[in-house]
mmCIF file of C-alpha atoms in Angstrom:
data_model
loop_
_atom_site.group_PDB
_atom_site.id
_atom_site.type_symbol
_atom_site.label_atom_id
_atom_site.label_comp_id
_atom_site.label_asym_id
_atom_site.label_seq_id
_atom_site.Cartn_x
_atom_site.Cartn_y
_atom_site.Cartn_z
ATOM 1 C CA MET A 1 2.826 1.725 47.788
ATOM 2 C CA ASP A 2 2.102 4.912 45.830
ATOM 3 C CA LYS A 3 2.176 4.682 42.050
ATOM 4 C CA PRO A 4 5.753 5.554 40.999
ATOM 5 C CA THR A 5 6.167 9.005 39.445
ATOM 6 C CA LEU A 6 9.060 11.204 38.376
ATOM 7 C CA LYS A 7 8.611 13.235 41.554
ATOM 8 C CA LEU A 8 8.712 10.207 43.860
ATOM 9 C CA ILE A 9 11.819 8.796 42.182
ATOM 10 C CA ALA A 10 13.453 12.238 42.358
ATOM 11 C CA LYS A 11 12.603 12.591 46.076
ATOM 12 C CA GLU A 12 14.002 9.140 46.883
ATOM 13 C CA LEU A 13 17.287 9.899 45.126
ATOM 14 C CA GLY A 14 17.501 13.511 46.260
ATOM 15 C CA ILE A 15 17.589 14.972 42.755
ATOM 16 C CA SER A 16 15.208 17.053 40.652
ATOM 17 C CA PRO A 17 12.368 15.543 38.544
ATOM 18 C CA SER A 18 13.934 17.076 35.417
ATOM 19 C CA THR A 19 17.174 15.196 36.103
ATOM 20 C CA VAL A 20 15.196 11.960 36.474
ATOM 21 C CA SER A 21 13.468 12.620 33.144
ATOM 22 C CA LYS A 22 16.783 13.339 31.425
ATOM 23 C CA ALA A 23 18.377 10.212 32.904
ATOM 24 C CA LEU A 24 15.508 8.041 31.671
ATOM 25 C CA ASN A 25 15.846 9.542 28.191
ATOM 26 C CA ASN A 26 19.670 9.188 28.173
ATOM 27 C CA TYR A 27 20.443 12.885 27.893
ATOM 28 C CA PRO A 28 24.232 13.447 27.622
ATOM 29 C CA ASP A 29 24.321 16.120 30.373
ATOM 30 C CA VAL A 30 23.454 13.558 33.080
ATOM 31 C CA GLY A 31 26.364 11.715 34.681
ATOM 32 C CA GLU A 32 26.672 7.954 34.169
ATOM 33 C CA ASN A 33 26.418 7.226 37.907
ATOM 34 C CA THR A 34 23.204 9.250 38.254
ATOM 35 C CA ARG A 35 21.727 7.770 35.085
ATOM 36 C CA GLN A 36 22.371 4.231 36.299
ATOM 37 C CA LYS A 37 20.798 4.884 39.728
ATOM 38 C CA VAL A 38 17.717 6.459 38.161
ATOM 39 C CA GLN A 39 17.194 3.685 35.643
ATOM 40 C CA GLU A 40 17.713 0.919 38.227
ATOM 41 C CA LEU A 41 15.259 2.502 40.665
ATOM 42 C CA ALA A 42 12.702 3.146 37.916
ATOM 43 C CA ALA A 43 12.965 -0.514 36.831
ATOM 44 C CA SER A 44 12.588 -1.813 40.397
ATOM 45 C CA ARG A 45 9.518 0.386 40.960
ATOM 46 C CA LYS A 46 8.073 -0.647 37.548
ATOM 47 C CA PHE A 47 7.859 3.006 36.544
ATOM 48 C CA VAL A 48 6.055 3.620 33.226
ATOM 49 C CA PRO A 49 6.543 7.062 31.608
ATOM 50 C CA ASN A 50 3.413 9.044 30.831
ATOM 51 C CA SER A 51 3.355 8.833 27.033
ATOM 52 C CA VAL A 52 0.774 11.616 26.724
ATOM 53 C CA ALA A 53 2.940 13.986 28.756
ATOM 54 C CA GLN A 54 5.975 12.978 26.722
ATOM 55 C CA SER A 55 4.092 13.666 23.507
ATOM 56 C CA LEU A 56 3.101 17.127 24.710
ATOM 57 C CA ARG A 57 6.684 17.934 25.707
ATOM 58 C CA GLN A 58 8.103 16.656 22.445
ATOM 59 C CA GLN A 59 5.195 17.987 20.361
ATOM 60 C CA ALA A 60 4.956 14.553 18.761
ATOM 61 C CA SER A 61 2.622 11.611 19.316
ATOM 62 C CA LYS A 62 5.054 9.039 17.852
ATOM 63 C CA LEU A 63 1.992 7.653 16.081
ATOM 64 C CA ILE A 64 1.450 7.403 12.339
ATOM 65 C CA GLY A 65 -1.794 6.427 10.637
ATOM 66 C CA PHE A 66 -2.142 3.810 7.912
ATOM 67 C CA ILE A 67 -5.315 3.461 5.817
ATOM 68 C CA THR A 68 -5.623 0.490 3.461
ATOM 69 C CA PRO A 69 -8.525 -0.248 1.106
ATOM 70 C CA ASN A 70 -8.168 -3.984 1.787
ATOM 71 C CA ALA A 71 -6.784 -5.534 4.979
ATOM 72 C CA VAL A 72 -6.663 -9.160 3.795
ATOM 73 C CA HIS A 73 -5.299 -8.739 0.268
ATOM 74 C CA TYR A 74 -1.824 -10.299 -0.040
ATOM 75 C CA PHE A 75 -0.268 -7.133 -1.489
ATOM 76 C CA PHE A 76 -1.677 -4.774 1.142
ATOM 77 C CA SER A 77 -0.791 -7.116 4.001
ATOM 78 C CA ASN A 78 2.808 -7.051 2.740
ATOM 79 C CA VAL A 79 2.701 -3.250 2.530
ATOM 80 C CA LEU A 80 1.461 -3.135 6.130
ATOM 81 C CA TYR A 81 4.223 -5.470 7.292
ATOM 82 C CA GLY A 82 6.868 -3.260 5.663
ATOM 83 C CA MET A 83 5.336 -0.150 7.225
ATOM 84 C CA ILE A 84 5.147 -1.577 10.744
ATOM 85 C CA GLN A 85 8.692 -2.954 10.659
ATOM 86 C CA THR A 86 10.128 0.350 9.444
ATOM 87 C CA ALA A 87 8.023 2.523 11.779
ATOM 88 C CA GLN A 88 8.904 0.505 14.878
ATOM 89 C CA ALA A 89 12.595 0.659 14.035
ATOM 90 C CA SER A 90 12.282 4.460 14.200
ATOM 91 C CA GLY A 91 10.315 4.469 17.474
ATOM 92 C CA TYR A 92 6.855 4.934 15.940
ATOM 93 C CA SER A 93 3.643 2.959 16.374
ATOM 94 C CA VAL A 94 1.119 2.520 13.559
ATOM 95 C CA ILE A 95 -2.667 2.945 13.812
ATOM 96 C CA VAL A 96 -4.130 0.633 11.149
ATOM 97 C CA LEU A 97 -7.528 1.367 9.576
ATOM 98 C CA CYS A 98 -9.292 -0.263 6.612
ATOM 99 C CA SER A 99 -11.596 1.699 4.319
ATOM 100 C CA GLU A 100 -12.997 -1.522 2.773
ATOM 101 C CA ASP A 101 -12.718 0.321 -0.563
ATOM 102 C CA LYS A 102 -15.561 2.662 0.505
ATOM 103 C CA ILE A 103 -15.187 6.415 0.090
ATOM 104 C CA GLU A 104 -17.357 7.189 3.145
ATOM 105 C CA PHE A 105 -15.062 5.072 5.357
ATOM 106 C CA GLU A 106 -12.001 6.762 3.881
ATOM 107 C CA LYS A 107 -13.401 10.171 4.843
ATOM 108 C CA GLU A 108 -14.301 9.060 8.375
ATOM 109 C CA GLN A 109 -10.919 7.448 8.973
ATOM 110 C CA LEU A 110 -8.966 10.513 7.888
ATOM 111 C CA GLU A 111 -10.996 12.525 10.415
ATOM 112 C CA ILE A 112 -10.245 9.948 13.124
ATOM 113 C CA LEU A 113 -6.508 10.138 12.485
ATOM 114 C CA MET A 114 -6.473 13.940 12.380
ATOM 115 C CA ASN A 115 -8.404 14.080 15.664
ATOM 116 C CA LYS A 116 -5.894 11.698 17.252
ATOM 117 C CA ASN A 117 -3.178 14.175 16.239
ATOM 118 C CA VAL A 118 -0.996 11.527 14.605
ATOM 119 C CA ASP A 119 2.373 12.726 13.332
ATOM 120 C CA GLY A 120 1.574 11.688 9.758
ATOM 121 C CA ILE A 121 -0.734 9.605 7.549
ATOM 122 C CA MET A 122 -0.186 6.995 4.820
ATOM 123 C CA LEU A 123 -3.188 6.447 2.550
ATOM 124 C CA SER A 124 -4.073 4.260 -0.426
ATOM 125 C CA LEU A 125 -7.216 5.579 -2.096
ATOM 126 C CA THR A 126 -10.340 3.536 -2.716
ATOM 127 C CA ASP A 127 -11.197 2.682 -6.315
ATOM 128 C CA HIS A 128 -14.185 5.020 -5.902
ATOM 129 C CA THR A 129 -12.328 8.139 -4.726
ATOM 130 C CA THR A 130 -12.991 10.775 -7.394
ATOM 131 C CA THR A 131 -13.163 13.920 -5.213
ATOM 132 C CA TYR A 132 -10.336 14.979 -2.940
ATOM 133 C CA ASP A 133 -11.495 17.727 -0.566
ATOM 134 C CA HIS A 134 -11.273 15.369 2.430
ATOM 135 C CA ILE A 135 -7.666 14.501 1.544
ATOM 136 C CA ASN A 136 -6.623 18.065 0.772
ATOM 137 C CA LYS A 137 -7.925 18.975 4.228
ATOM 138 C CA VAL A 138 -5.018 16.934 5.635
ATOM 139 C CA VAL A 139 -2.562 18.765 3.356
ATOM 140 C CA ASP A 140 -4.013 22.157 4.306
ATOM 141 C CA ARG A 141 -3.419 21.365 7.986
ATOM 142 C CA LYS A 142 0.280 20.808 7.185
ATOM 143 C CA MET A 143 -0.017 17.241 8.443
ATOM 144 C CA PRO A 144 2.535 15.004 6.681
ATOM 145 C CA LEU A 145 0.779 12.765 4.162
ATOM 146 C CA VAL A 146 2.035 10.058 1.803
ATOM 147 C CA LEU A 147 -0.201 8.432 -0.793
ATOM 148 C CA TYR A 148 0.896 4.918 -1.714
ATOM 149 C CA ASP A 149 -0.145 2.493 -4.478
ATOM 150 C CA LYS A 150 -3.516 4.081 -5.376
ATOM 151 C CA ILE A 151 -2.847 7.794 -5.696
ATOM 152 C CA SER A 152 -4.202 10.983 -7.273
ATOM 153 C CA LYS A 153 -2.464 13.749 -9.186
ATOM 154 C CA PHE A 154 -4.978 16.155 -7.624
ATOM 155 C CA VAL A 155 -3.378 15.884 -4.171
ATOM 156 C CA ASN A 156 -0.127 17.760 -3.590
ATOM 157 C CA CYS A 157 1.918 15.424 -1.402
ATOM 158 C CA SER A 158 4.570 12.710 -1.604
ATOM 159 C CA LYS A 159 3.612 9.488 -3.405
ATOM 160 C CA VAL A 160 5.030 5.961 -3.438
ATOM 161 C CA THR A 161 3.965 3.768 -6.361
ATOM 162 C CA ILE A 162 5.054 1.282 -8.981
ATOM 163 C CA ASN A 163 5.190 2.198 -12.671
ATOM 164 C CA ASP A 164 1.850 0.568 -13.520
ATOM 165 C CA ARG A 165 1.823 1.721 -17.120
ATOM 166 C CA LYS A 166 5.267 0.332 -17.908
ATOM 167 C CA ILE A 167 4.779 -3.030 -16.201
ATOM 168 C CA ALA A 168 1.391 -3.565 -17.911
ATOM 169 C CA TYR A 169 3.032 -2.670 -21.214
ATOM 170 C CA ASP A 170 5.884 -5.118 -20.548
ATOM 171 C CA ALA A 171 3.474 -7.897 -19.541
ATOM 172 C CA THR A 172 1.381 -7.404 -22.697
ATOM 173 C CA ARG A 173 4.532 -7.374 -24.838
ATOM 174 C CA TYR A 174 5.589 -10.619 -23.177
ATOM 175 C CA LEU A 175 2.323 -12.261 -24.287
ATOM 176 C CA ILE A 176 2.699 -10.876 -27.814
ATOM 177 C CA GLU A 177 6.274 -12.098 -28.133
ATOM 178 C CA ARG A 178 5.074 -15.586 -27.237
ATOM 179 C CA GLY A 179 2.564 -15.648 -30.055
ATOM 180 C CA CYS A 180 -0.632 -14.250 -28.504
ATOM 181 C CA LYS A 181 -2.714 -12.239 -30.981
ATOM 182 C CA ARG A 182 -6.063 -11.808 -29.202
ATOM 183 C CA ILE A 183 -5.224 -10.529 -25.728
ATOM 184 C CA ALA A 184 -8.079 -9.691 -23.377
ATOM 185 C CA HIS A 185 -7.630 -7.186 -20.584
ATOM 186 C CA ILE A 186 -9.656 -7.453 -17.374
ATOM 187 C CA ARG A 187 -9.700 -4.185 -15.415
ATOM 188 C CA GLY A 188 -11.769 -2.313 -12.871
ATOM 189 C CA ALA A 189 -13.704 0.914 -13.420
ATOM 190 C CA LEU A 190 -11.480 3.695 -14.748
ATOM 191 C CA ASN A 191 -11.467 5.739 -11.533
ATOM 192 C CA SER A 192 -8.058 5.124 -9.969
ATOM 193 C CA ILE A 193 -4.752 6.003 -11.640
ATOM 194 C CA THR A 194 -3.559 2.444 -10.978
ATOM 195 C CA ILE A 195 -6.306 0.901 -13.117
ATOM 196 C CA ILE A 196 -6.058 3.627 -15.772
ATOM 197 C CA ASP A 197 -2.293 3.246 -16.135
ATOM 198 C CA ARG A 198 -2.437 -0.550 -16.452
ATOM 199 C CA TYR A 199 -5.123 -0.154 -19.105
ATOM 200 C CA LEU A 200 -3.047 2.435 -21.012
ATOM 201 C CA GLY A 201 0.068 0.254 -20.813
ATOM 202 C CA TYR A 202 -1.890 -2.652 -22.284
ATOM 203 C CA LYS A 203 -3.334 -0.475 -25.076
ATOM 204 C CA LYS A 204 0.071 0.949 -25.972
ATOM 205 C CA ALA A 205 1.582 -2.524 -26.375
ATOM 206 C CA ILE A 206 -1.323 -3.659 -28.560
ATOM 207 C CA LYS A 207 -1.076 -0.563 -30.751
ATOM 208 C CA GLU A 208 2.693 -0.705 -31.188
ATOM 209 C CA SER A 209 2.552 -4.385 -32.127
ATOM 210 C CA GLY A 210 0.081 -3.773 -34.940
ATOM 211 C CA LEU A 211 -2.525 -6.113 -33.441
ATOM 212 C CA GLU A 212 -6.219 -5.299 -33.720
ATOM 213 C CA ALA A 213 -7.321 -2.967 -30.903
ATOM 214 C CA ASP A 214 -10.612 -4.698 -30.102
ATOM 215 C CA GLU A 215 -12.535 -2.903 -27.355
ATOM 216 C CA THR A 216 -14.920 -5.865 -27.062
ATOM 217 C CA ILE A 217 -12.200 -7.974 -25.394
ATOM 218 C CA ILE A 218 -11.597 -5.399 -22.661
ATOM 219 C CA TYR A 219 -13.716 -6.469 -19.698
ATOM 220 C CA GLU A 220 -14.643 -4.428 -16.625
ATOM 221 C CA SER A 221 -14.883 -6.405 -13.400
ATOM 222 C CA ARG A 222 -17.357 -5.452 -10.683
ATOM 223 C CA GLU A 223 -14.895 -6.519 -7.974
ATOM 224 C CA PRO A 224 -11.269 -7.765 -8.160
ATOM 225 C CA THR A 225 -12.248 -11.313 -7.127
ATOM 226 C CA ILE A 226 -11.910 -14.946 -8.231
ATOM 227 C CA GLU A 227 -15.677 -15.070 -8.768
ATOM 228 C CA GLU A 228 -15.480 -12.167 -11.213
ATOM 229 C CA GLY A 229 -12.630 -13.870 -13.074
ATOM 230 C CA ILE A 230 -14.817 -16.974 -13.433
ATOM 231 C CA ARG A 231 -17.740 -14.866 -14.702
ATOM 232 C CA ILE A 232 -15.654 -13.020 -17.270
ATOM 233 C CA ALA A 233 -13.938 -16.201 -18.546
ATOM 234 C CA ASP A 234 -17.400 -17.719 -19.008
ATOM 235 C CA LEU A 235 -18.396 -14.597 -20.920
ATOM 236 C CA PHE A 236 -15.555 -14.497 -23.437
ATOM 237 C CA VAL A 237 -15.714 -18.256 -24.099
ATOM 238 C CA ARG A 238 -19.473 -18.102 -24.637
ATOM 239 C CA GLU A 239 -19.049 -15.109 -26.965
ATOM 240 C CA LYS A 240 -16.398 -17.038 -28.962
ATOM 241 C CA LYS A 241 -13.913 -14.163 -28.888
ATOM 242 C CA ASN A 242 -10.997 -16.483 -29.792
ATOM 243 C CA ILE A 243 -8.916 -15.038 -26.958
ATOM 244 C CA ASP A 244 -5.432 -16.549 -26.604
ATOM 245 C CA GLY A 245 -4.037 -14.256 -23.895
ATOM 246 C CA VAL A 246 -5.346 -12.546 -20.746
ATOM 247 C CA LEU A 247 -3.862 -9.696 -18.722
ATOM 248 C CA ALA A 248 -5.850 -9.329 -15.489
ATOM 249 C CA PHE A 249 -5.269 -6.400 -13.126
ATOM 250 C CA THR A 250 -5.256 -8.676 -10.036
ATOM 251 C CA ASP A 251 -4.140 -12.233 -9.301
ATOM 252 C CA SER A 252 -7.615 -13.111 -8.042
ATOM 253 C CA LEU A 253 -9.205 -12.271 -11.403
ATOM 254 C CA ALA A 254 -6.504 -14.215 -13.256
ATOM 255 C CA ILE A 255 -6.978 -17.241 -10.971
ATOM 256 C CA GLY A 256 -10.732 -17.137 -11.600
ATOM 257 C CA VAL A 257 -10.030 -17.201 -15.345
ATOM 258 C CA ILE A 258 -7.718 -20.220 -14.967
ATOM 259 C CA LEU A 259 -10.227 -22.133 -12.818
ATOM 260 C CA ARG A 260 -13.065 -21.626 -15.305
ATOM 261 C CA LEU A 261 -10.961 -22.364 -18.396
ATOM 262 C CA ASN A 262 -9.769 -25.588 -16.741
ATOM 263 C CA GLU A 263 -13.403 -26.596 -16.169
ATOM 264 C CA LEU A 264 -14.220 -25.867 -19.821
ATOM 265 C CA GLY A 265 -11.289 -27.949 -21.065
ATOM 266 C CA VAL A 266 -9.327 -24.989 -22.446
ATOM 267 C CA LYS A 267 -5.608 -25.767 -22.324
ATOM 268 C CA ILE A 268 -3.436 -23.259 -20.438
ATOM 269 C CA PRO A 269 -1.025 -21.983 -21.700
ATOM 270 C CA ASP A 270 -1.235 -23.810 -25.073
ATOM 271 C CA GLU A 271 -4.559 -22.216 -26.023
ATOM 272 C CA VAL A 272 -4.703 -19.273 -23.589
ATOM 273 C CA SER A 273 -1.859 -17.622 -21.624
ATOM 274 C CA VAL A 274 -2.751 -15.739 -18.415
ATOM 275 C CA ILE A 275 -0.925 -13.048 -16.387
ATOM 276 C CA GLY A 276 -2.001 -11.462 -13.086
ATOM 277 C CA PHE A 277 -0.762 -8.785 -10.647
ATOM 278 C CA SER A 278 0.551 -9.192 -7.044
ATOM 279 C CA ASN A 279 2.411 -12.512 -6.759
ATOM 280 C CA SER A 280 0.072 -13.731 -4.033
ATOM 281 C CA VAL A 281 0.429 -17.150 -2.395
ATOM 282 C CA GLN A 282 -2.491 -18.460 -4.475
ATOM 283 C CA THR A 283 -0.455 -18.041 -7.666
ATOM 284 C CA LEU A 284 1.632 -21.069 -6.634
ATOM 285 C CA VAL A 285 -1.239 -23.404 -5.767
ATOM 286 C CA VAL A 286 -3.500 -22.817 -8.772
ATOM 287 C CA SER A 287 -2.849 -25.188 -11.690
ATOM 288 C CA PRO A 288 -1.076 -24.226 -13.834
ATOM 289 C CA SER A 289 0.846 -21.830 -11.577
ATOM 290 C CA LEU A 290 0.227 -18.190 -12.466
ATOM 291 C CA THR A 291 2.675 -15.854 -14.178
ATOM 292 C CA THR A 292 2.341 -12.563 -12.294
ATOM 293 C CA ILE A 293 3.822 -9.189 -11.472
ATOM 294 C CA ASP A 294 5.541 -8.957 -8.086
ATOM 295 C CA GLN A 295 4.819 -5.442 -6.789
ATOM 296 C CA HIS A 296 7.140 -5.836 -3.766
ATOM 297 C CA GLY A 297 4.593 -4.671 -1.191
ATOM 298 C CA PHE A 298 7.050 -4.851 1.723
ATOM 299 C CA ASP A 299 9.397 -2.452 -0.086
ATOM 300 C CA MET A 300 6.513 -0.100 -0.843
ATOM 301 C CA GLY A 301 5.553 -0.037 2.851
ATOM 302 C CA LYS A 302 9.161 0.589 3.845
ATOM 303 C CA LYS A 303 9.569 3.436 1.337
ATOM 304 C CA ALA A 304 6.235 5.000 2.355
ATOM 305 C CA VAL A 305 7.286 5.184 6.015
ATOM 306 C CA GLU A 306 10.771 6.480 5.175
ATOM 307 C CA THR A 307 9.242 9.193 2.978
ATOM 308 C CA LEU A 308 6.704 10.129 5.660
ATOM 309 C CA LEU A 309 9.314 10.290 8.438
ATOM 310 C CA LYS A 310 11.507 12.504 6.272
ATOM 311 C CA GLU A 311 8.645 15.005 6.007
ATOM 312 C CA ILE A 312 7.813 14.723 9.737
ATOM 313 C CA ARG A 313 11.420 15.575 10.642
ATOM 314 C CA ALA A 314 11.586 18.437 8.147
ATOM 315 C CA ARG A 315 8.402 20.030 9.482
ATOM 316 C CA LYS A 316 9.586 19.616 13.075
ATOM 317 C CA LYS A 317 12.788 21.478 12.194
ATOM 318 C CA LYS A 318 10.734 24.054 10.253
ATOM 319 C CA GLU A 319 12.633 23.187 7.080
ATOM 320 C CA ALA A 320 11.198 23.426 3.577
ATOM 321 C CA VAL A 321 9.297 20.280 2.579
ATOM 322 C CA LYS A 322 9.964 18.849 -0.870
ATOM 323 C CA PHE A 323 7.359 16.335 -1.996
ATOM 324 C CA GLU A 324 8.737 13.171 -3.578
ATOM 325 C CA ASN A 325 7.496 10.675 -6.156
ATOM 326 C CA VAL A 326 9.084 7.355 -5.233
ATOM 327 C CA ASP A 327 9.043 4.507 -7.769
ATOM 328 C CA VAL A 328 9.264 0.984 -6.300
ATOM 329 C CA PRO A 329 10.793 -1.568 -8.740
ATOM 330 C CA THR A 330 8.666 -4.532 -9.871
ATOM 331 C CA GLU A 331 9.432 -7.819 -11.598
ATOM 332 C CA MET A 332 7.585 -10.356 -13.684
ATOM 333 C CA VAL A 333 7.547 -13.822 -12.135
ATOM 334 C CA ILE A 334 7.319 -16.359 -14.973
ATOM 335 C CA ARG A 335 5.382 -19.534 -14.207
ATOM 336 C CA LYS A 336 3.385 -22.133 -16.150
ATOM 337 C CA SER A 337 0.296 -20.109 -17.152
ATOM 338 C CA THR A 338 2.196 -18.502 -20.047
ATOM 339 C CA ARG A 339 3.938 -20.073 -23.030
#
């Protein structure tokens, strides 16, 4: 039997191929009787529409691109889940790429998505992205773009983030209000706005409280990992910094601190209180359980897709596009690593 096509179905039913296409897509100007016959015959012949041809007719690929700097991180996996759920509910598929926090991969992957003519792109920058020509190339092509989580003020597009500065300020204040006077901050290199804002939120809380602003208890991690948390905890204990509180910019760093302090016999939270960021599964299994900031990754993914689709629809209708800055609420999850 010949492979079923619109023309063959049309010939068998004695109608035009355009009527078959409209019936399959539930156009209102096709009668119910005709629509039912077309759909039943198409199902019996196992007819599969040509998605490429459909895309050309509709001038849309129904594909959106998603670039994450980390595919296995708890937060980013939640973001991805929220994106896929929301995209599929609107009839879109998601192409998922991981930059592995490398700027050269980020550049290559943006080119891949542009060449595939996706309808829009969602991107979280690497911690090493300090130039933006490759991203502005997407904007210049009028391709809908949403930056999420790790963003840049040098790219003119919609952005979906949390208020990193405020939540870091609130977390530091929480430690201060519970009696901490020597609060260390573990951060990454000051490249991304996310890391900068958490650092500034921490500094603001220290300054407003009247505590000593000691730059020697601000530690820069090489990577946001448990191993780095262990290394840095070793460092500040060996240096006898008398630290009684730690704000780490990821859960993994905070967990590394807890593991090493436990080994050294430092009592948590009696001697040192620790707070992380993400609310990953590991925060519940480490002992004591970790107080952390829940960034609501699923909600961020959902909002990023909704914002992107809004721009896709506006551009399709040739309407003016208004870029948005969407703030996703966060919450502090209090557990046993703080007083």
